[in-house]
Tab-separated table of C-alpha atoms in Angstrom:
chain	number	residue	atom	x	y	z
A	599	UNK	CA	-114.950	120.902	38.574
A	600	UNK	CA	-110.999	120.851	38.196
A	601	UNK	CA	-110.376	121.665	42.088
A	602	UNK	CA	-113.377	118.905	42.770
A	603	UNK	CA	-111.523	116.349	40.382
A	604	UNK	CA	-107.857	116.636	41.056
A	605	UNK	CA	-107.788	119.031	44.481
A	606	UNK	CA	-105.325	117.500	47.415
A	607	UNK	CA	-107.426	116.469	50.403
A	608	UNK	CA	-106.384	119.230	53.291
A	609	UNK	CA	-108.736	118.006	55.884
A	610	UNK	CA	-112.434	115.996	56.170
A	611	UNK	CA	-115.186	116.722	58.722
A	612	UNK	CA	-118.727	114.691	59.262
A	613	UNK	CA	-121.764	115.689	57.791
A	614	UNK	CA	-124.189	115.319	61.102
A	615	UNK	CA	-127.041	112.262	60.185
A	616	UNK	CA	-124.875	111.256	56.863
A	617	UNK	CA	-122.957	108.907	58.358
A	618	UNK	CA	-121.437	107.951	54.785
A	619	UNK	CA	-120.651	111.352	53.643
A	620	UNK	CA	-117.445	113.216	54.308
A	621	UNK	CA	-117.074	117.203	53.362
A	622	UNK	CA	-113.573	117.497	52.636
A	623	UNK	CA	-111.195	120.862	52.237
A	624	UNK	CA	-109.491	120.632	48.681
A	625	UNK	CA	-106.690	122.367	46.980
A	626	UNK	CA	-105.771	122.879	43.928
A	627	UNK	CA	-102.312	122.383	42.586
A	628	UNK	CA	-101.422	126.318	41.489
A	629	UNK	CA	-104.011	127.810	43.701
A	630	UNK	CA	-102.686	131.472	44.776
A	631	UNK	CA	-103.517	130.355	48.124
A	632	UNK	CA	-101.648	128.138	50.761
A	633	UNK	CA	-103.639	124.756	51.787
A	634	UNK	CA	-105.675	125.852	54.879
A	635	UNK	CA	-106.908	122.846	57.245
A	636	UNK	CA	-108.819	124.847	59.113
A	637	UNK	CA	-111.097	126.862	56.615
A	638	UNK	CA	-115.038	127.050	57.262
A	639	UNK	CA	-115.427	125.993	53.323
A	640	UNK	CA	-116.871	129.985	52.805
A	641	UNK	CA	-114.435	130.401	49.963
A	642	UNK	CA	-116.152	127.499	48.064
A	643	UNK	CA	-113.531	125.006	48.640
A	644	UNK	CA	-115.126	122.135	49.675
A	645	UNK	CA	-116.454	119.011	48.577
A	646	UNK	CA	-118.816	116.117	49.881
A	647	UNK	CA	-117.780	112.379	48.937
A	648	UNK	CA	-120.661	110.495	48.657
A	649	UNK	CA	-121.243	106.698	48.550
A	650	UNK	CA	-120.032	104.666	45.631
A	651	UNK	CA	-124.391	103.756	45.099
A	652	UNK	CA	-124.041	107.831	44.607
A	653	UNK	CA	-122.657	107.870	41.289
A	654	UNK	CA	-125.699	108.889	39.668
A	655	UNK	CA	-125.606	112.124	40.885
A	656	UNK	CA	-122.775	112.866	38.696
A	657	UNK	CA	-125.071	111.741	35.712
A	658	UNK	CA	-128.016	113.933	37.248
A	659	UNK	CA	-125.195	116.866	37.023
A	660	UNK	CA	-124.364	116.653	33.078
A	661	UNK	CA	-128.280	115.805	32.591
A	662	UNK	CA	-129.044	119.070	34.184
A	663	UNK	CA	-126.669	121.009	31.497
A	664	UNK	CA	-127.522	118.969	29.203
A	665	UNK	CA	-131.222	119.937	29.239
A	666	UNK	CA	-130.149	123.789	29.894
A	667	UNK	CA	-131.639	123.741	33.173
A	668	UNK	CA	-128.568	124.534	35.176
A	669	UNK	CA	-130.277	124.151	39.076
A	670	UNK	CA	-127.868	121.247	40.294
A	671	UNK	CA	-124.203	121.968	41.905
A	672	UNK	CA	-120.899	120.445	40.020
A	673	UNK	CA	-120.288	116.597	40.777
A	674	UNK	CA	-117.789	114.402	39.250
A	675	UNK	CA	-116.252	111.237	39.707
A	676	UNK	CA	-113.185	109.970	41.308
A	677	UNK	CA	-110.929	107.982	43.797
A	678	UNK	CA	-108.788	108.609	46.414
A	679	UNK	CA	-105.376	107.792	48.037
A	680	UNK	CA	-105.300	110.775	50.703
A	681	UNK	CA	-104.050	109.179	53.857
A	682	UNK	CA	-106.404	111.610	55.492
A	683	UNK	CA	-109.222	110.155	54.602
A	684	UNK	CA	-110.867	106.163	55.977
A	685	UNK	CA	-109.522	103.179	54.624
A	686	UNK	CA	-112.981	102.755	53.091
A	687	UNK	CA	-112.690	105.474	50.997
A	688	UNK	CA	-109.235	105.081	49.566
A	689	UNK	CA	-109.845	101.432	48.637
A	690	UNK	CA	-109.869	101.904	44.926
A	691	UNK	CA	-114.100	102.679	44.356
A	692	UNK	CA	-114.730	105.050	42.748
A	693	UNK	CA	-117.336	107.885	44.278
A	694	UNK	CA	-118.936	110.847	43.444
A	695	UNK	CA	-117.583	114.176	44.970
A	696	UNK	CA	-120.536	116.755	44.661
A	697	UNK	CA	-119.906	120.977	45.289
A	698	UNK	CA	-120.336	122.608	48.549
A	699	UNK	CA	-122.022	125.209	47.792
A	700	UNK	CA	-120.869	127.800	51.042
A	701	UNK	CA	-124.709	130.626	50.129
A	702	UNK	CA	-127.261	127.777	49.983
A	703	UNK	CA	-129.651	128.877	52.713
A	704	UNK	CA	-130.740	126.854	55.389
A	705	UNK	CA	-133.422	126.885	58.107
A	706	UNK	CA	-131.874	127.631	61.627
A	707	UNK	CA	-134.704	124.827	62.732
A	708	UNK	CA	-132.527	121.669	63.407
A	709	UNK	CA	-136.086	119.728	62.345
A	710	UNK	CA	-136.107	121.154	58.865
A	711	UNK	CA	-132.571	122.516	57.945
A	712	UNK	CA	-132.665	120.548	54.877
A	713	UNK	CA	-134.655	123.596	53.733
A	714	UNK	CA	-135.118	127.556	52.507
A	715	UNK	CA	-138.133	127.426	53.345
A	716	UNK	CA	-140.832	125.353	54.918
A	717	UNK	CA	-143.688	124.057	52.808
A	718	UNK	CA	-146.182	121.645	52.822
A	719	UNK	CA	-147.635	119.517	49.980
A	720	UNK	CA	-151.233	121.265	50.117
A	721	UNK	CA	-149.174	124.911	50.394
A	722	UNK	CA	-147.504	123.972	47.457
A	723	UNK	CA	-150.122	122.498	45.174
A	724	UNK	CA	-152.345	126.020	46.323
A	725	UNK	CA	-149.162	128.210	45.132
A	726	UNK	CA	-148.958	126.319	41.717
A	727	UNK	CA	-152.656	126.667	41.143
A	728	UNK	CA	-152.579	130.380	41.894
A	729	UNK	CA	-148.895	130.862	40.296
A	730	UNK	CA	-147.198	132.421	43.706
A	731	UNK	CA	-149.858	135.032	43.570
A	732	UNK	CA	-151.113	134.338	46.920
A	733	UNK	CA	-149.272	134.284	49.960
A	734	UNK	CA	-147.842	131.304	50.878
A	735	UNK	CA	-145.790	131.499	54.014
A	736	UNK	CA	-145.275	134.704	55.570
A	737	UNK	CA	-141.809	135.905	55.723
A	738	UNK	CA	-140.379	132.786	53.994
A	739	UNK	CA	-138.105	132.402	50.776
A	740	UNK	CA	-140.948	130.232	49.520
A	741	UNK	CA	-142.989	133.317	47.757
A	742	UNK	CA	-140.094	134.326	46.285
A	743	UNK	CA	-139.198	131.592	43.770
A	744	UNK	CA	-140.584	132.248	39.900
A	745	UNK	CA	-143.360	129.892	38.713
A	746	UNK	CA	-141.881	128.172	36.175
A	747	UNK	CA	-138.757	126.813	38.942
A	748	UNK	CA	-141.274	124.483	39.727
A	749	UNK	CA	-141.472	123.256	36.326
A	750	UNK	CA	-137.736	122.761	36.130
A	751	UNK	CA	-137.692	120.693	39.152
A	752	UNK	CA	-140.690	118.599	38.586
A	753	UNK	CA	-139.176	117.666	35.045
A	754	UNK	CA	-135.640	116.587	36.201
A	755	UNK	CA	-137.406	114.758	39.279
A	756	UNK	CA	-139.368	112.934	37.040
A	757	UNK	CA	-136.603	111.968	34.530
A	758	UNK	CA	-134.402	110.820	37.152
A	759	UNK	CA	-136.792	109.482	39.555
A	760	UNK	CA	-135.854	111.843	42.362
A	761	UNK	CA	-139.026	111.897	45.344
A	762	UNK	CA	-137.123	112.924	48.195
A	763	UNK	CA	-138.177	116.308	47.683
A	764	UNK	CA	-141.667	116.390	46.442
A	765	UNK	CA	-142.799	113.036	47.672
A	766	UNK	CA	-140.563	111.894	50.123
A	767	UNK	CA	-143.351	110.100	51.360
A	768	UNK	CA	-143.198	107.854	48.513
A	769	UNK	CA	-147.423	108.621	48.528
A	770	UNK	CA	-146.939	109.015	43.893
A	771	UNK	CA	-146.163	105.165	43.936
A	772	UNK	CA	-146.364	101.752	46.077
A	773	UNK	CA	-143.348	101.486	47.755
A	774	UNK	CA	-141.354	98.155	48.421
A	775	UNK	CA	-140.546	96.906	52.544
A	776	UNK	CA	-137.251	98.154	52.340
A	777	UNK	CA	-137.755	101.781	51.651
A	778	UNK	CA	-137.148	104.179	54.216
A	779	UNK	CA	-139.718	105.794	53.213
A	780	UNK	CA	-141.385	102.638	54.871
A	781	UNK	CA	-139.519	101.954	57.234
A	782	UNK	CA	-139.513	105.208	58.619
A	783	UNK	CA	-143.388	105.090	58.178
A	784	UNK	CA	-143.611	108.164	56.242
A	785	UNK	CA	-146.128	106.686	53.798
A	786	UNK	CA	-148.398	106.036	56.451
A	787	UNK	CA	-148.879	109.822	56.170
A	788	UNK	CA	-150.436	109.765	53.025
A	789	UNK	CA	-154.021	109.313	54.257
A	790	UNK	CA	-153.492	113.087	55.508
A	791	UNK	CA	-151.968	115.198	53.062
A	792	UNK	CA	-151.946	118.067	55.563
A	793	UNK	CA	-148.991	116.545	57.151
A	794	UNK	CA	-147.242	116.236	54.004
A	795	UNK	CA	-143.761	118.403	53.819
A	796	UNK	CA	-141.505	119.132	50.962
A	797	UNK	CA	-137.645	118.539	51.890
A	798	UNK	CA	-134.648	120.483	50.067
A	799	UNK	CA	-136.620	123.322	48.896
A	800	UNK	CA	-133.034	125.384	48.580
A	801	UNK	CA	-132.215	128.811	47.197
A	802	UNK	CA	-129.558	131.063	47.441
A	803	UNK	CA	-129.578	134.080	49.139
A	804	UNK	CA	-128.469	135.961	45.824
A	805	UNK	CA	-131.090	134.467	43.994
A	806	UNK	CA	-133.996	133.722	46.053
A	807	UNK	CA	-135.829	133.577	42.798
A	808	UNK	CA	-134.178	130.195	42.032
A	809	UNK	CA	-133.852	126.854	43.203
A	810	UNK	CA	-130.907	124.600	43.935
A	811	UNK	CA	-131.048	121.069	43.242
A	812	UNK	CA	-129.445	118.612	45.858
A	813	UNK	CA	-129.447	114.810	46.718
A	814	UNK	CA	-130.375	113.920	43.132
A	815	UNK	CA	-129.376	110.568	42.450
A	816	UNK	CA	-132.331	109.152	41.599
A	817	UNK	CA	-133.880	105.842	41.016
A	818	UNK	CA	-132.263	104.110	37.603
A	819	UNK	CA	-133.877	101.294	38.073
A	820	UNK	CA	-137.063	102.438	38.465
A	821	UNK	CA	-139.560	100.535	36.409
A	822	UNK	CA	-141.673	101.828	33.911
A	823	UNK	CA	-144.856	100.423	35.696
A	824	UNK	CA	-143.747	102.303	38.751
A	825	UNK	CA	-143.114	105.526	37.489
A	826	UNK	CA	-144.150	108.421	40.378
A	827	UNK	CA	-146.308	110.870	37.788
A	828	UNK	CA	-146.919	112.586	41.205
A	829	UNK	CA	-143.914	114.608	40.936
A	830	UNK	CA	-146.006	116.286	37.988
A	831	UNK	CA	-148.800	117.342	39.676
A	832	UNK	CA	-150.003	120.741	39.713
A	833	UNK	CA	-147.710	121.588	37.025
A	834	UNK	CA	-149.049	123.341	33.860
A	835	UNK	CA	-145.842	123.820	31.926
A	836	UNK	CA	-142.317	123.251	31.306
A	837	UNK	CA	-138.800	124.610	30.511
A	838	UNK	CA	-139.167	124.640	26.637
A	839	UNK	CA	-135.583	124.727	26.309
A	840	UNK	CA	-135.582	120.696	28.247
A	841	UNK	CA	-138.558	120.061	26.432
A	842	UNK	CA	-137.063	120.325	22.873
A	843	UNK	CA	-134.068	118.524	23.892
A	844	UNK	CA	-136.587	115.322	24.902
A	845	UNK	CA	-138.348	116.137	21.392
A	846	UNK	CA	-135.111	116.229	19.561
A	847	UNK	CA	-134.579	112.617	20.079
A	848	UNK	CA	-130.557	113.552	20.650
A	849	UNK	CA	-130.883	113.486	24.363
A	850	UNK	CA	-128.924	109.720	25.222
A	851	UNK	CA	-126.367	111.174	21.869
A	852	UNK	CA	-125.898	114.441	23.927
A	853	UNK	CA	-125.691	112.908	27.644
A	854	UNK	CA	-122.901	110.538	26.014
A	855	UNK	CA	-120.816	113.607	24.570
A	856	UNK	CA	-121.291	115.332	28.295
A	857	UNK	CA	-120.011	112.069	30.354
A	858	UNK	CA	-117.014	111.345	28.226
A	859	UNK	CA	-115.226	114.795	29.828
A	860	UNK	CA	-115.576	112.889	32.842
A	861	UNK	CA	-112.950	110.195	32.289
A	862	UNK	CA	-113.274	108.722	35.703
A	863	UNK	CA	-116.932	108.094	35.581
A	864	UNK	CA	-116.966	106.650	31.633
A	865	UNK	CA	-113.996	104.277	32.637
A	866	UNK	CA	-115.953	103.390	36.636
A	867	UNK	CA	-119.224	102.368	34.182
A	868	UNK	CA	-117.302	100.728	31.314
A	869	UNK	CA	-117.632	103.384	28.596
A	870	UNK	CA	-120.649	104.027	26.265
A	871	UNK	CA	-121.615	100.134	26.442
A	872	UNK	CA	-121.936	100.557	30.175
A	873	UNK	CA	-124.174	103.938	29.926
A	874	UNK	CA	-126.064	103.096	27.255
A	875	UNK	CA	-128.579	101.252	29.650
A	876	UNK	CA	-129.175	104.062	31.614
A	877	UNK	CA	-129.248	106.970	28.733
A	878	UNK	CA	-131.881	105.072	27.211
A	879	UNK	CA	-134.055	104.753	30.723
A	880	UNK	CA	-133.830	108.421	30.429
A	881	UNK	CA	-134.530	108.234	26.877
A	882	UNK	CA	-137.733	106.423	27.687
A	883	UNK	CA	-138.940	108.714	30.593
A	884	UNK	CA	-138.267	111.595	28.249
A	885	UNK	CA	-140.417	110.113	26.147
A	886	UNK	CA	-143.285	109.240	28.720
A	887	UNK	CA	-142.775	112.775	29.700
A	888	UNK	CA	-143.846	113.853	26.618
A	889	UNK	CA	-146.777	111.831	25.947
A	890	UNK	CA	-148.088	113.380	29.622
A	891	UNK	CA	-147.844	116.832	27.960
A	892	UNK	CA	-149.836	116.054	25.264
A	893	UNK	CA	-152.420	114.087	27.266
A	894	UNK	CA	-153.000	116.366	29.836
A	895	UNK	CA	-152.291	119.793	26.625
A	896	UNK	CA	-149.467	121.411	28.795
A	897	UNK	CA	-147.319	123.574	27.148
A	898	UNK	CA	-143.690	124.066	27.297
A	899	UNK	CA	-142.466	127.755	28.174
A	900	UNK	CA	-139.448	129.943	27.823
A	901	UNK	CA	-138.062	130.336	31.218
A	902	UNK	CA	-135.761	132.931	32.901
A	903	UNK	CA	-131.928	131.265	33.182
């Protein structure tokens, strides 16, 4: 987080279809090693600059420790002066720089390199209900992630709105004109859940077992009434260590504590006054989360870190 907060720019390259997001070499002021322009970011020395609408991600980051679920890669906030970099992006907004993580695994099919492994919404829903006991796609990562990884995922998604990955079809909720998932007419799909995919289904090759969270945002201003409860289906429990953080009632208290280290982002959204809006959305969700347990008797379950 220090080399992704205060590392000097060395070089920048395009992310192919991200027009907005640069992956830039960084280097840390003391690092052993000499600034090298030219390095394939395998030494985990890299960053991606994101959009200033990004920002959130940096929040999903600290609500990820925060919970004890530890899935999504380092992000913090800052702005730039390199001269390397666009005007746009030295111009004083302030942006979230996420990890590039060099071992997440990625398809070598240019049509679905967004993931480990490629699964579809009825695959998936059939592995939950069976608990990865029956094979899901032969000679895939997919089989080899634990049960309760799904849990993980489908509570941050919820709390944070996330659908690109389990509903990217936006099928969970009625989407507005604008969306892409719209405009792309994805949710024209939805009538045929047989040609619903899941996108950024990540692990690691070290630990094929668990899940890497990416792209995760969110939707702050998602309204209650609109809330995607599809994200939660098929799930039958928890991460009980999330779950008694929502219970506690400290979760906004303990998400305030975790953004203050990052100075740039508490000072970019005007200090606890600022966040307090959005700790208590997630306050609220939390709580909605909750109430869905109870309603539908799930439980919450001690989960492997």
């Amino acid at each position: 987080m220090k080399l992704l907060a205060h590392g000097q720019v060395v070089s920048k390259t395009r992310v192919p279809a991200h027009g907005q997001v640069l992956r830039v070499r960084l280097h840390a002021e003391g690092d052993p090693q000499p600034p090298s322009p030219g390095g394939d970011c395998r030494d985990g020395r890299c960053g991606l600059i994101k959009r200033p609408g990004d920002l959130y991600e940096v929040v999903a980051f600290h609500l990820d420790r925060v919970l004890g679920l530890n899935r999504s890669l380092p992000a913090v906030a800052r702005h730039f002066s390199s001269p390397i970099l666009p005007y746009s992006y030295t111009n004083g907004a302030t942006r979230p720089v996420i990890w590039w993580a060099p071992d997440v695994q990625h398809l070598e099919d240019t049509n679905n390199d967004q993931n480990s492994c490629a699964m579809g919404w009825l695959q998936y829903q059939e592995m939950l209900r069976t608990h990865g006991r029956a094979p899901v796609v032969a000679g895939t990562p997919c089989k080899s992630i634990q049960h309760g990884e799904w849990g993980r995922l489908a509570l941050f998604d919820f709390l944070l709105q996330v659908h690109d990955r389990l509903d990217r079809y936006c099928c969970g909720f009625e989407p507005d004109p604008s969306e892409p998932c719209v405009e792309e007419m994805l949710h024209e799909k939805c009538r045929n859940p047989a040609e619903l995919l899941l996108v950024h289904i990540l692990v690691r090759p070290h630990a094929p077992s668990q899940l890497v969270f990416i792209d995760n945002a969110g939707r702050p201003q998602q309204p209650e009434a609109k809330l995607n409860f599809r994200l939660l289906q098929g799930i039958d429990s928890f991460p009980e260590a999330a779950v008694a953080v929502l219970r506690s009632g400290c979760l906004g208290r303990r998400l305030l504590e975790s953004l203050y280290v990052d100075r740039e982002l508490w000072d970019s959204q005007g200090g606890a006054e600022g966040l307090r809006p959005l700790l208590r959305t997630l306050e609220r969700r939390g709580q909605v989360l909750l109430r869905y347990l109870q309603q539908h008797n799930l439980t919450a379950r001690g989960t492997p870190r």
